[in-house]
């Protein structure tokens, strides 16, 4: 399987996972025109997509889902809670999954993972291919749980939220209410928490570690990489930083 991002951060997210003729887009936080452009940058068109998976209803993840699904008649998969969000509009083919049960899309097996975040029923995903390669996607969560550490153990590829540095957030330009939300247990994962996850899971198989959903105002690359590699035997220069503008290039597992 291979995976890449078409953009990552609070202004829009989208992750592509492909194996053979199965191609999944996780989240679409961009306008229709923008998502078509971003897919083209990765060598794809919307017609290549087998399905769109939605993690939760925040606009940086869901904005383009309805328009893209309607125009190209792409099936949309989401949790029951996410499906209740009005802004999704009419979806030609909506599949509501049980967020505690794995399911298949083409050749890929998707395991939804419910996470602590301030949305209706936010899920993140662990994805297996037929070669038993395991990809973990984990963003938009305010805290770690023992269950999360268990499910994301021994991934071959891991896209991990590294949203903010706590000090930068506290001293930064966000209004006080937003600071409390981002730092809170239903907000976003900070650099130290991301490092904590890495230190609590088995990373022996890990081929690609990608820092994702990085705040443009409350984090920077050097601080994030420093934190991530703290106590973790991973070459600093091999950590991939996903960007808002381009995401990151295809990685083959
Ligand atoms: Zn988000
Ligand atoms: Zn969110």
PDB file of C-alpha atoms and ligand atoms in Angstrom:
ATOM      1  CA  UNK A   1       0.000   0.000   0.000  1.00  0.00           C
ATOM      2  CA  UNK A   2       1.070   3.578  -0.482  1.00  0.00           C
ATOM      3  CA  UNK A   3      -0.118   6.743   1.217  1.00  0.00           C
ATOM      4  CA  UNK A   4       0.313  10.504   0.983  1.00  0.00           C
ATOM      5  CA  UNK A   5      -1.388  13.706   2.080  1.00  0.00           C
ATOM      6  CA  UNK A   6      -2.899  16.418  -0.104  1.00  0.00           C
ATOM      7  CA  UNK A   7      -2.712  18.889   2.783  1.00  0.00           C
ATOM      8  CA  UNK A   8      -2.575  18.756   6.572  1.00  0.00           C
ATOM      9  CA  UNK A   9      -3.480  21.375   9.186  1.00  0.00           C
ATOM     10  CA  UNK A  10      -6.319  23.479  10.532  1.00  0.00           C
ATOM     11  CA  UNK A  11      -7.075  24.927   7.055  1.00  0.00           C
ATOM     12  CA  UNK A  12      -7.788  21.558   5.422  1.00  0.00           C
ATOM     13  CA  UNK A  13      -6.896  17.889   5.504  1.00  0.00           C
ATOM     14  CA  UNK A  14      -6.891  14.964   3.102  1.00  0.00           C
ATOM     15  CA  UNK A  15      -5.015  11.636   3.123  1.00  0.00           C
ATOM     16  CA  UNK A  16      -4.804   9.173   0.241  1.00  0.00           C
ATOM     17  CA  UNK A  17      -4.293   5.430   0.726  1.00  0.00           C
ATOM     18  CA  UNK A  18      -3.949   3.212  -2.309  1.00  0.00           C
ATOM     19  CA  UNK A  19      -3.488  -0.504  -2.866  1.00  0.00           C
ATOM     20  CA  UNK A  20      -4.021  -1.942  -6.345  1.00  0.00           C
ATOM     21  CA  UNK A  21      -7.251  -0.458  -7.683  1.00  0.00           C
ATOM     22  CA  UNK A  22      -8.526   0.515  -4.233  1.00  0.00           C
ATOM     23  CA  UNK A  23      -7.982   4.177  -3.428  1.00  0.00           C
ATOM     24  CA  UNK A  24      -9.400   5.863  -0.337  1.00  0.00           C
ATOM     25  CA  UNK A  25      -9.451   9.546   0.528  1.00  0.00           C
ATOM     26  CA  UNK A  26      -9.628  10.135   4.284  1.00  0.00           C
ATOM     27  CA  UNK A  27     -11.216  13.587   4.866  1.00  0.00           C
ATOM     28  CA  UNK A  28     -11.672  16.407   2.389  1.00  0.00           C
ATOM     29  CA  UNK A  29     -11.254  19.778   4.018  1.00  0.00           C
ATOM     30  CA  UNK A  30     -10.881  21.668   0.747  1.00  0.00           C
ATOM     31  CA  UNK A  31     -13.203  23.175  -1.847  1.00  0.00           C
ATOM     32  CA  UNK A  32     -14.036  21.035  -4.868  1.00  0.00           C
ATOM     33  CA  UNK A  33     -11.721  22.988  -7.165  1.00  0.00           C
ATOM     34  CA  UNK A  34      -8.890  22.831  -4.656  1.00  0.00           C
ATOM     35  CA  UNK A  35      -9.267  19.105  -4.004  1.00  0.00           C
ATOM     36  CA  UNK A  36      -9.195  18.347  -7.744  1.00  0.00           C
ATOM     37  CA  UNK A  37      -6.001  20.387  -8.029  1.00  0.00           C
ATOM     38  CA  UNK A  38      -4.444  18.681  -5.005  1.00  0.00           C
ATOM     39  CA  UNK A  39      -5.361  15.191  -6.275  1.00  0.00           C
ATOM     40  CA  UNK A  40      -3.803  16.042  -9.648  1.00  0.00           C
ATOM     41  CA  UNK A  41      -0.580  16.999  -7.856  1.00  0.00           C
ATOM     42  CA  UNK A  42      -0.472  13.395  -6.589  1.00  0.00           C
ATOM     43  CA  UNK A  43      -1.234  11.974 -10.048  1.00  0.00           C
ATOM     44  CA  UNK A  44      -4.908  11.177  -9.398  1.00  0.00           C
ATOM     45  CA  UNK A  45      -8.371  12.389 -10.350  1.00  0.00           C
ATOM     46  CA  UNK A  46     -11.590  12.072  -8.317  1.00  0.00           C
ATOM     47  CA  UNK A  47     -12.567   9.187 -10.641  1.00  0.00           C
ATOM     48  CA  UNK A  48      -9.736   7.128  -9.117  1.00  0.00           C
ATOM     49  CA  UNK A  49     -11.358   7.272  -5.666  1.00  0.00           C
ATOM     50  CA  UNK A  50     -13.126   4.146  -4.387  1.00  0.00           C
ATOM     51  CA  UNK A  51     -14.446   5.862  -1.251  1.00  0.00           C
ATOM     52  CA  UNK A  52     -14.195   8.892   1.011  1.00  0.00           C
ATOM     53  CA  UNK A  53     -13.776   8.210   4.726  1.00  0.00           C
ATOM     54  CA  UNK A  54     -14.636  11.009   7.141  1.00  0.00           C
ATOM     55  CA  UNK A  55     -13.047  11.254  10.590  1.00  0.00           C
ATOM     56  CA  UNK A  56     -15.370  13.932  12.011  1.00  0.00           C
ATOM     57  CA  UNK A  57     -17.473  16.963  11.135  1.00  0.00           C
ATOM     58  CA  UNK A  58     -14.989  19.813  11.711  1.00  0.00           C
ATOM     59  CA  UNK A  59     -14.775  21.873   8.541  1.00  0.00           C
ATOM     60  CA  UNK A  60     -11.042  21.261   7.997  1.00  0.00           C
ATOM     61  CA  UNK A  61     -12.027  17.597   7.436  1.00  0.00           C
ATOM     62  CA  UNK A  62     -15.507  17.676   5.929  1.00  0.00           C
ATOM     63  CA  UNK A  63     -15.833  20.864   3.896  1.00  0.00           C
ATOM     64  CA  UNK A  64     -15.367  19.266   0.476  1.00  0.00           C
ATOM     65  CA  UNK A  65     -16.875  15.834   1.202  1.00  0.00           C
ATOM     66  CA  UNK A  66     -20.452  16.572   0.039  1.00  0.00           C
ATOM     67  CA  UNK A  67     -19.531  18.427  -3.171  1.00  0.00           C
ATOM     68  CA  UNK A  68     -16.923  15.807  -4.164  1.00  0.00           C
ATOM     69  CA  UNK A  69     -19.191  12.843  -3.387  1.00  0.00           C
ATOM     70  CA  UNK A  70     -22.146  14.368  -5.255  1.00  0.00           C
ATOM     71  CA  UNK A  71     -20.242  15.393  -8.372  1.00  0.00           C
ATOM     72  CA  UNK A  72     -18.397  12.083  -8.823  1.00  0.00           C
ATOM     73  CA  UNK A  73     -20.847   9.776  -7.009  1.00  0.00           C
ATOM     74  CA  UNK A  74     -18.215   8.520  -4.589  1.00  0.00           C
ATOM     75  CA  UNK A  75     -19.429   6.509  -1.542  1.00  0.00           C
ATOM     76  CA  UNK A  76     -18.859   8.218   1.819  1.00  0.00           C
ATOM     77  CA  UNK A  77     -18.113   6.273   5.025  1.00  0.00           C
ATOM     78  CA  UNK A  78     -18.478   7.795   8.480  1.00  0.00           C
ATOM     79  CA  UNK A  79     -19.606   7.083  12.039  1.00  0.00           C
ATOM     80  CA  UNK A  80     -23.241   7.472  13.088  1.00  0.00           C
ATOM     81  CA  UNK A  81     -22.421  10.667  14.999  1.00  0.00           C
ATOM     82  CA  UNK A  82     -20.641  12.226  12.029  1.00  0.00           C
ATOM     83  CA  UNK A  83     -23.505  11.257   9.699  1.00  0.00           C
ATOM     84  CA  UNK A  84     -25.868  13.427  11.790  1.00  0.00           C
ATOM     85  CA  UNK A  85     -23.999  16.579  10.809  1.00  0.00           C
ATOM     86  CA  UNK A  86     -26.325  18.708   8.645  1.00  0.00           C
ATOM     87  CA  UNK A  87     -23.553  20.272   6.601  1.00  0.00           C
ATOM     88  CA  UNK A  88     -22.799  16.965   4.890  1.00  0.00           C
ATOM     89  CA  UNK A  89     -25.883  17.490   2.716  1.00  0.00           C
ATOM     90  CA  UNK A  90     -27.362  14.786   0.542  1.00  0.00           C
ATOM     91  CA  UNK A  91     -24.835  12.001  -0.117  1.00  0.00           C
ATOM     92  CA  UNK A  92     -25.672   9.597  -2.982  1.00  0.00           C
ATOM     93  CA  UNK A  93     -24.131   6.620  -1.189  1.00  0.00           C
ATOM     94  CA  UNK A  94     -23.620   6.999   2.561  1.00  0.00           C
ATOM     95  CA  UNK A  95     -22.263   4.082   4.581  1.00  0.00           C
ATOM     96  CA  UNK A  96     -22.526   4.480   8.360  1.00  0.00           C
ATOM     97  CA  UNK A  97     -20.001   2.179   9.986  1.00  0.00           C
ATOM     98  CA  UNK A  98     -19.954   0.796  13.516  1.00  0.00           C
ATOM     99  CA  UNK A  99     -17.039   2.670  15.065  1.00  0.00           C
ATOM    100  CA  UNK A 100     -16.078  -0.433  17.083  1.00  0.00           C
ATOM    101  CA  UNK A 101     -15.959  -2.897  14.163  1.00  0.00           C
ATOM    102  CA  UNK A 102     -13.419  -3.247  11.348  1.00  0.00           C
ATOM    103  CA  UNK A 103     -14.782  -3.216   7.784  1.00  0.00           C
ATOM    104  CA  UNK A 104     -13.400  -3.685   4.264  1.00  0.00           C
ATOM    105  CA  UNK A 105     -13.220  -1.303   1.339  1.00  0.00           C
ATOM    106  CA  UNK A 106     -11.857  -3.152  -1.696  1.00  0.00           C
ATOM    107  CA  UNK A 107      -8.548  -4.678  -0.676  1.00  0.00           C
ATOM    108  CA  UNK A 108      -8.127  -2.588   2.463  1.00  0.00           C
ATOM    109  CA  UNK A 109      -9.361  -3.348   5.972  1.00  0.00           C
ATOM    110  CA  UNK A 110     -10.276  -0.300   8.018  1.00  0.00           C
ATOM    111  CA  UNK A 111     -10.343  -0.308  11.817  1.00  0.00           C
ATOM    112  CA  UNK A 112     -12.060   2.812  13.175  1.00  0.00           C
ATOM    113  CA  UNK A 113     -10.769   4.127  16.501  1.00  0.00           C
ATOM    114  CA  UNK A 114     -12.939   6.466  18.571  1.00  0.00           C
ATOM    115  CA  UNK A 115     -10.822   9.330  19.931  1.00  0.00           C
ATOM    116  CA  UNK A 116     -11.267  12.043  22.589  1.00  0.00           C
ATOM    117  CA  UNK A 117     -12.059  15.159  20.531  1.00  0.00           C
ATOM    118  CA  UNK A 118     -14.834  17.751  20.646  1.00  0.00           C
ATOM    119  CA  UNK A 119     -16.936  16.331  17.821  1.00  0.00           C
ATOM    120  CA  UNK A 120     -20.045  14.056  17.774  1.00  0.00           C
ATOM    121  CA  UNK A 121     -18.369  10.673  17.226  1.00  0.00           C
ATOM    122  CA  UNK A 122     -14.839  11.315  15.976  1.00  0.00           C
ATOM    123  CA  UNK A 123     -12.947   8.308  14.659  1.00  0.00           C
ATOM    124  CA  UNK A 124      -9.424   7.877  13.424  1.00  0.00           C
ATOM    125  CA  UNK A 125      -8.282   4.873  11.399  1.00  0.00           C
ATOM    126  CA  UNK A 126      -5.856   1.974  11.297  1.00  0.00           C
ATOM    127  CA  UNK A 127      -5.637   0.447   7.836  1.00  0.00           C
ATOM    128  CA  UNK A 128      -4.318  -3.002   6.864  1.00  0.00           C
ATOM    129  CA  UNK A 129      -3.558  -4.201   3.345  1.00  0.00           C
ATOM    130  CA  UNK A 130      -3.521  -7.842   2.156  1.00  0.00           C
ATOM    131  CA  UNK A 131       0.284  -7.970   2.708  1.00  0.00           C
ATOM    132  CA  UNK A 132      -0.355  -7.271   6.422  1.00  0.00           C
ATOM    133  CA  UNK A 133       1.159  -3.800   6.229  1.00  0.00           C
ATOM    134  CA  UNK A 134      -0.342  -1.522   8.854  1.00  0.00           C
ATOM    135  CA  UNK A 135      -0.899   2.224   8.500  1.00  0.00           C
ATOM    136  CA  UNK A 136      -2.015   4.342  11.462  1.00  0.00           C
ATOM    137  CA  UNK A 137      -3.717   7.707  10.975  1.00  0.00           C
ATOM    138  CA  UNK A 138      -4.131   9.630  14.222  1.00  0.00           C
ATOM    139  CA  UNK A 139      -5.034  13.321  14.405  1.00  0.00           C
ATOM    140  CA  UNK A 140      -7.595  15.512  16.133  1.00  0.00           C
ATOM    141  CA  UNK A 141      -7.448  14.103  19.638  1.00  0.00           C
ATOM    142  CA  UNK A 142      -6.805  15.910  22.888  1.00  0.00           C
ATOM    143  CA  UNK A 143      -5.479  13.002  24.907  1.00  0.00           C
ATOM    144  CA  UNK A 144      -4.119   9.486  24.677  1.00  0.00           C
ATOM    145  CA  UNK A 145      -5.826   6.437  26.141  1.00  0.00           C
ATOM    146  CA  UNK A 146      -4.385   2.962  26.815  1.00  0.00           C
ATOM    147  CA  UNK A 147      -6.697   1.679  24.071  1.00  0.00           C
ATOM    148  CA  UNK A 148      -5.242   4.097  21.510  1.00  0.00           C
ATOM    149  CA  UNK A 149      -1.691   3.056  22.440  1.00  0.00           C
ATOM    150  CA  UNK A 150      -2.715  -0.573  21.927  1.00  0.00           C
ATOM    151  CA  UNK A 151      -4.389  -0.102  18.546  1.00  0.00           C
ATOM    152  CA  UNK A 152      -1.535   1.950  17.067  1.00  0.00           C
ATOM    153  CA  UNK A 153       1.134  -0.518  18.171  1.00  0.00           C
ATOM    154  CA  UNK A 154       3.579  -1.882  15.572  1.00  0.00           C
ATOM    155  CA  UNK A 155       2.553   0.232  12.567  1.00  0.00           C
ATOM    156  CA  UNK A 156       4.631   0.234   9.347  1.00  0.00           C
ATOM    157  CA  UNK A 157       3.490   3.782   8.614  1.00  0.00           C
ATOM    158  CA  UNK A 158       2.238   6.313  11.163  1.00  0.00           C
ATOM    159  CA  UNK A 159       0.696   9.718  10.542  1.00  0.00           C
ATOM    160  CA  UNK A 160       0.672  11.281  13.988  1.00  0.00           C
ATOM    161  CA  UNK A 161      -0.774  14.603  15.094  1.00  0.00           C
ATOM    162  CA  UNK A 162       1.936  16.920  16.375  1.00  0.00           C
ATOM    163  CA  UNK A 163      -0.268  19.948  16.695  1.00  0.00           C
ATOM    164  CA  UNK A 164       1.380  22.375  19.058  1.00  0.00           C
ATOM    165  CA  UNK A 165       4.076  23.157  21.559  1.00  0.00           C
ATOM    166  CA  UNK A 166       2.317  23.941  24.841  1.00  0.00           C
ATOM    167  CA  UNK A 167       4.502  26.958  25.628  1.00  0.00           C
ATOM    168  CA  UNK A 168       4.083  28.443  22.153  1.00  0.00           C
ATOM    169  CA  UNK A 169       0.319  27.960  22.390  1.00  0.00           C
ATOM    170  CA  UNK A 170       0.110  29.628  25.815  1.00  0.00           C
ATOM    171  CA  UNK A 171       2.235  32.602  24.742  1.00  0.00           C
ATOM    172  CA  UNK A 172       0.828  32.735  21.210  1.00  0.00           C
ATOM    173  CA  UNK A 173      -1.842  34.822  19.445  1.00  0.00           C
ATOM    174  CA  UNK A 174      -4.913  32.569  19.899  1.00  0.00           C
ATOM    175  CA  UNK A 175      -7.816  34.040  21.920  1.00  0.00           C
ATOM    176  CA  UNK A 176      -7.939  32.594  25.491  1.00  0.00           C
ATOM    177  CA  UNK A 177     -11.005  30.433  24.813  1.00  0.00           C
ATOM    178  CA  UNK A 178      -9.396  28.796  21.801  1.00  0.00           C
ATOM    179  CA  UNK A 179      -6.171  28.184  23.750  1.00  0.00           C
ATOM    180  CA  UNK A 180      -8.157  26.310  26.390  1.00  0.00           C
ATOM    181  CA  UNK A 181      -9.937  24.258  23.725  1.00  0.00           C
ATOM    182  CA  UNK A 182      -6.779  23.301  21.819  1.00  0.00           C
ATOM    183  CA  UNK A 183      -4.857  22.366  24.968  1.00  0.00           C
ATOM    184  CA  UNK A 184      -7.798  20.570  26.593  1.00  0.00           C
ATOM    185  CA  UNK A 185      -8.459  16.802  26.745  1.00  0.00           C
ATOM    186  CA  UNK A 186     -10.831  17.060  23.740  1.00  0.00           C
ATOM    187  CA  UNK A 187      -8.558  19.340  21.712  1.00  0.00           C
ATOM    188  CA  UNK A 188      -5.369  18.549  19.838  1.00  0.00           C
ATOM    189  CA  UNK A 189      -2.303  16.428  20.545  1.00  0.00           C
ATOM    190  CA  UNK A 190       0.781  18.428  21.513  1.00  0.00           C
ATOM    191  CA  UNK A 191       4.396  17.541  20.670  1.00  0.00           C
ATOM    192  CA  UNK A 192       5.022  15.964  24.053  1.00  0.00           C
ATOM    193  CA  UNK A 193       1.919  13.769  23.859  1.00  0.00           C
ATOM    194  CA  UNK A 194       2.905  12.632  20.361  1.00  0.00           C
ATOM    195  CA  UNK A 195       6.337  11.645  21.735  1.00  0.00           C
ATOM    196  CA  UNK A 196       4.598   9.845  24.594  1.00  0.00           C
ATOM    197  CA  UNK A 197       2.672   7.683  22.137  1.00  0.00           C
ATOM    198  CA  UNK A 198       5.868   6.835  20.231  1.00  0.00           C
ATOM    199  CA  UNK A 199       7.533   5.822  23.465  1.00  0.00           C
ATOM    200  CA  UNK A 200       4.654   3.572  24.462  1.00  0.00           C
ATOM    201  CA  UNK A 201       4.237   1.606  21.215  1.00  0.00           C
ATOM    202  CA  UNK A 202       6.480  -0.846  19.410  1.00  0.00           C
ATOM    203  CA  UNK A 203       8.147   1.042  16.541  1.00  0.00           C
ATOM    204  CA  UNK A 204      10.403  -1.775  15.268  1.00  0.00           C
ATOM    205  CA  UNK A 205       8.452  -2.060  11.996  1.00  0.00           C
ATOM    206  CA  UNK A 206       8.056   1.660  11.468  1.00  0.00           C
ATOM    207  CA  UNK A 207       9.187   2.713   7.972  1.00  0.00           C
ATOM    208  CA  UNK A 208       7.560   6.149   7.827  1.00  0.00           C
ATOM    209  CA  UNK A 209       6.755   8.533  10.653  1.00  0.00           C
ATOM    210  CA  UNK A 210       4.839  11.628   9.557  1.00  0.00           C
ATOM    211  CA  UNK A 211       4.121  14.585  11.840  1.00  0.00           C
ATOM    212  CA  UNK A 212       0.677  15.902  10.869  1.00  0.00           C
ATOM    213  CA  UNK A 213      -1.901  18.621  11.643  1.00  0.00           C
ATOM    214  CA  UNK A 214       0.912  20.962  12.686  1.00  0.00           C
ATOM    215  CA  UNK A 215      -0.251  24.382  13.901  1.00  0.00           C
ATOM    216  CA  UNK A 216       1.200  27.219  11.832  1.00  0.00           C
ATOM    217  CA  UNK A 217       1.079  29.624  14.794  1.00  0.00           C
ATOM    218  CA  UNK A 218       1.792  27.379  17.797  1.00  0.00           C
ATOM    219  CA  UNK A 219       4.531  25.059  16.597  1.00  0.00           C
ATOM    220  CA  UNK A 220       7.600  24.893  14.432  1.00  0.00           C
ATOM    221  CA  UNK A 221       9.482  22.141  12.697  1.00  0.00           C
ATOM    222  CA  UNK A 222      12.604  22.145  14.855  1.00  0.00           C
ATOM    223  CA  UNK A 223      10.709  22.092  18.165  1.00  0.00           C
ATOM    224  CA  UNK A 224       8.328  19.368  16.936  1.00  0.00           C
ATOM    225  CA  UNK A 225      11.127  17.135  15.631  1.00  0.00           C
ATOM    226  CA  UNK A 226      13.140  17.638  18.810  1.00  0.00           C
ATOM    227  CA  UNK A 227      10.169  16.597  20.923  1.00  0.00           C
ATOM    228  CA  UNK A 228       9.317  13.607  18.725  1.00  0.00           C
ATOM    229  CA  UNK A 229      12.817  12.215  18.805  1.00  0.00           C
ATOM    230  CA  UNK A 230      13.106  12.627  22.564  1.00  0.00           C
ATOM    231  CA  UNK A 231      13.852   9.188  23.963  1.00  0.00           C
ATOM    232  CA  UNK A 232      12.908   7.617  20.664  1.00  0.00           C
ATOM    233  CA  UNK A 233      15.551   5.985  18.495  1.00  0.00           C
ATOM    234  CA  UNK A 234      14.574   7.517  15.201  1.00  0.00           C
ATOM    235  CA  UNK A 235      16.792   9.568  12.903  1.00  0.00           C
ATOM    236  CA  UNK A 236      15.641  13.176  13.213  1.00  0.00           C
ATOM    237  CA  UNK A 237      16.022  13.833   9.483  1.00  0.00           C
ATOM    238  CA  UNK A 238      13.833  10.872   8.566  1.00  0.00           C
ATOM    239  CA  UNK A 239      10.710  12.288  10.239  1.00  0.00           C
ATOM    240  CA  UNK A 240       8.397  13.618   7.526  1.00  0.00           C
ATOM    241  CA  UNK A 241       6.626  16.907   8.229  1.00  0.00           C
ATOM    242  CA  UNK A 242       3.223  17.201   6.543  1.00  0.00           C
ATOM    243  CA  UNK A 243       2.428  20.728   5.360  1.00  0.00           C
ATOM    244  CA  UNK A 244      -0.780  22.666   4.866  1.00  0.00           C
ATOM    245  CA  UNK A 245       0.231  23.557   1.336  1.00  0.00           C
ATOM    246  CA  UNK A 246       1.329  20.196  -0.109  1.00  0.00           C
ATOM    247  CA  UNK A 247       0.832  17.515   2.545  1.00  0.00           C
ATOM    248  CA  UNK A 248       3.644  15.066   1.819  1.00  0.00           C
ATOM    249  CA  UNK A 249       4.640  12.837  -1.129  1.00  0.00           C
ATOM    250  CA  UNK A 250       3.623   9.218  -1.656  1.00  0.00           C
ATOM    251  CA  UNK A 251       5.238   6.762   0.767  1.00  0.00           C
ATOM    252  CA  UNK A 252       5.275   3.075  -0.225  1.00  0.00           C
ATOM    253  CA  UNK A 253       4.985   0.440   2.496  1.00  0.00           C
TER     254      UNK A 253
HETATM  255 ZN1  LIG B   1      -8.593  19.048  12.281  1.00  0.00          ZN
HETATM  256 ZN1  LIG B   2     -11.211  18.411  14.686  1.00  0.00          ZN
END
